[in-house]
Amino acid sequence: MSKGCLFVISGPSGTGKGTVCKELLANKDNNLFLSVSSTTREKRVGEVDGETYNYVTPEEFKRMIGHGEMLEYAVYSGNYYGTPKKTVEKMLAEGRNVILEIEPQGALKVKGIFPDAVLIFIIPPSMAALKQRLVDRNRETEDQIEKRLAAAKWEMEQAAKYNRIVVNDDLDACVCEIEEILRDNAKKRERVDNLLHEKY
Ligand code: 5GP
């Protein structure tokens, strides 16, 4: 069985990457598995422990780092976020395509470990639209929104290091474009695999 592909989706807070990932997962043809990260941030209303994130204490998070259990981790807005190594490796070995929805510091670390990972950066149509989305979803305080907008600037400066940049102006169009990237990647891998098995 061939190994699955690793896809990383990043984008500033409020670009709608969570919704995009949900849509990608809902289409079973994509054969995707979404990795559940661990975080030290507070659980928000509507979030489910073990589904949205695994919520852990800073002590537990540091223990996991110390035991080499994290594929990558980063501090974002004062909280730790990290990807569990074991699950990702297991899913890839089982031939599943894995999606990590993580911020750029972590994404770039992943690219260093898995050079064939496909890094996709989702950008908003405008900064004004991004701010409006953050305000409308009413999840963060004004101060937290300012922090997230400041982080967005640095994050967008990293976009050029990604394999693909996709604008989320229209959800369906954005999901279609990413699905095209997934299919294109699978086709290219198949071609290379076939060449490797060809007699000459
Ligand atoms: P939020 O608090 O809005 O759920 O997430 C804040 C940021 O952390 C988002 O950009 C999200 O993609 C990122 N993030 C979530 N999980 C991980 C992770 O495991 N590693 C890294 N590096 N970033 C993560």
Short mmCIF file of N, CA, C and O in Angstrom, two decimals, residues 8-18 76 101-104 107 120-124 130 151-152 155-156 159 162 166:
data_model
loop_
_atom_site.label_atom_id
_atom_site.label_comp_id
_atom_site.label_asym_id
_atom_site.label_seq_id
_atom_site.Cartn_x
_atom_site.Cartn_y
_atom_site.Cartn_z
N VAL A 8 -0.99 20.51 4.57
CA VAL A 8 -1.03 21.47 5.67
C VAL A 8 -1.84 22.68 5.21
O VAL A 8 -1.60 23.21 4.12
N ILE A 9 -2.81 23.06 6.02
CA ILE A 9 -3.61 24.24 5.69
C ILE A 9 -3.37 25.31 6.75
O ILE A 9 -3.51 25.04 7.95
N SER A 10 -2.95 26.47 6.30
CA SER A 10 -2.75 27.60 7.21
C SER A 10 -3.47 28.81 6.65
O SER A 10 -3.87 28.83 5.49
N GLY A 11 -3.52 29.82 7.48
CA GLY A 11 -4.14 31.07 7.05
C GLY A 11 -4.46 31.86 8.30
O GLY A 11 -4.64 31.26 9.36
N PRO A 12 -4.51 33.17 8.20
CA PRO A 12 -4.80 33.98 9.38
C PRO A 12 -6.12 33.59 10.03
O PRO A 12 -7.04 33.11 9.35
N SER A 13 -6.20 33.80 11.33
CA SER A 13 -7.42 33.55 12.07
C SER A 13 -8.55 34.36 11.44
O SER A 13 -8.39 35.56 11.22
N GLY A 14 -9.65 33.68 11.10
CA GLY A 14 -10.78 34.38 10.48
C GLY A 14 -10.86 34.20 8.97
O GLY A 14 -11.80 34.68 8.34
N THR A 15 -9.91 33.47 8.39
CA THR A 15 -9.97 33.26 6.92
C THR A 15 -10.97 32.17 6.55
O THR A 15 -11.21 31.93 5.37
N GLY A 16 -11.47 31.45 7.57
CA GLY A 16 -12.45 30.39 7.29
C GLY A 16 -11.81 29.05 7.02
O GLY A 16 -12.43 28.15 6.45
N LYS A 17 -10.57 28.86 7.46
CA LYS A 17 -9.90 27.59 7.15
C LYS A 17 -10.56 26.40 7.86
O LYS A 17 -10.55 25.29 7.32
N GLY A 18 -11.14 26.66 9.04
CA GLY A 18 -11.83 25.58 9.75
C GLY A 18 -13.01 25.07 8.93
O GLY A 18 -13.21 23.86 8.78
N TYR A 76 1.12 30.38 19.99
CA TYR A 76 0.31 31.33 19.21
C TYR A 76 -0.57 32.07 20.21
O TYR A 76 -1.27 31.42 21.01
N GLU A 101 -4.34 21.44 10.25
CA GLU A 101 -4.78 22.85 10.16
C GLU A 101 -3.98 23.60 11.22
O GLU A 101 -4.36 23.63 12.39
N ILE A 102 -2.84 24.13 10.81
CA ILE A 102 -1.92 24.72 11.79
C ILE A 102 -1.35 26.05 11.29
O ILE A 102 -1.46 26.38 10.11
N GLU A 103 -0.74 26.79 12.21
CA GLU A 103 -0.20 28.11 11.83
C GLU A 103 1.21 27.94 11.20
O GLU A 103 1.79 26.85 11.25
N PRO A 104 1.74 29.02 10.58
CA PRO A 104 2.95 28.88 9.75
C PRO A 104 4.24 28.41 10.45
O PRO A 104 5.03 27.72 9.82
N ALA A 107 3.82 24.85 10.37
CA ALA A 107 3.75 24.35 8.99
C ALA A 107 5.16 24.25 8.38
O ALA A 107 5.48 23.26 7.72
N ILE A 120 -0.64 24.56 1.91
CA ILE A 120 -1.64 25.42 1.27
C ILE A 120 -1.96 26.58 2.21
O ILE A 120 -2.30 26.36 3.38
N PHE A 121 -1.84 27.79 1.70
CA PHE A 121 -2.10 28.96 2.52
C PHE A 121 -3.38 29.64 2.04
O PHE A 121 -3.50 29.99 0.87
N ILE A 122 -4.34 29.80 2.95
CA ILE A 122 -5.61 30.44 2.58
C ILE A 122 -5.56 31.91 2.99
O ILE A 122 -5.24 32.22 4.14
N ILE A 123 -5.81 32.79 2.03
CA ILE A 123 -5.83 34.22 2.34
C ILE A 123 -7.25 34.79 2.23
O ILE A 123 -8.06 34.28 1.45
N PRO A 124 -7.51 35.86 2.99
CA PRO A 124 -8.83 36.50 2.88
C PRO A 124 -8.85 37.41 1.65
O PRO A 124 -7.79 37.80 1.16
N LEU A 130 -11.27 40.38 6.65
CA LEU A 130 -10.76 39.52 7.73
C LEU A 130 -11.20 40.07 9.08
O LEU A 130 -11.71 39.32 9.94
N ALA A 151 -0.94 39.15 14.30
CA ALA A 151 -0.34 37.86 13.93
C ALA A 151 -0.57 37.60 12.43
O ALA A 151 0.29 37.05 11.74
N ALA A 152 -1.72 38.04 11.91
CA ALA A 152 -2.08 37.80 10.51
C ALA A 152 -1.05 38.40 9.56
O ALA A 152 -0.73 37.83 8.52
N GLU A 155 1.91 36.19 9.53
CA GLU A 155 1.53 34.93 8.89
C GLU A 155 1.50 35.08 7.37
O GLU A 155 2.00 34.24 6.63
N MET A 156 0.94 36.22 6.90
CA MET A 156 0.83 36.39 5.45
C MET A 156 2.19 36.61 4.79
O MET A 156 2.37 36.27 3.63
N ALA A 159 3.39 33.33 3.49
CA ALA A 159 2.60 32.66 2.45
C ALA A 159 3.44 32.25 1.24
O ALA A 159 3.21 31.20 0.63
N TYR A 162 4.81 28.77 0.98
CA TYR A 162 3.88 27.65 0.82
C TYR A 162 3.86 27.18 -0.64
O TYR A 162 4.23 27.93 -1.55
N VAL A 166 -4.40 30.12 -1.82
CA VAL A 166 -5.79 30.09 -2.31
C VAL A 166 -6.57 31.19 -1.60
O VAL A 166 -6.46 31.34 -0.39
#
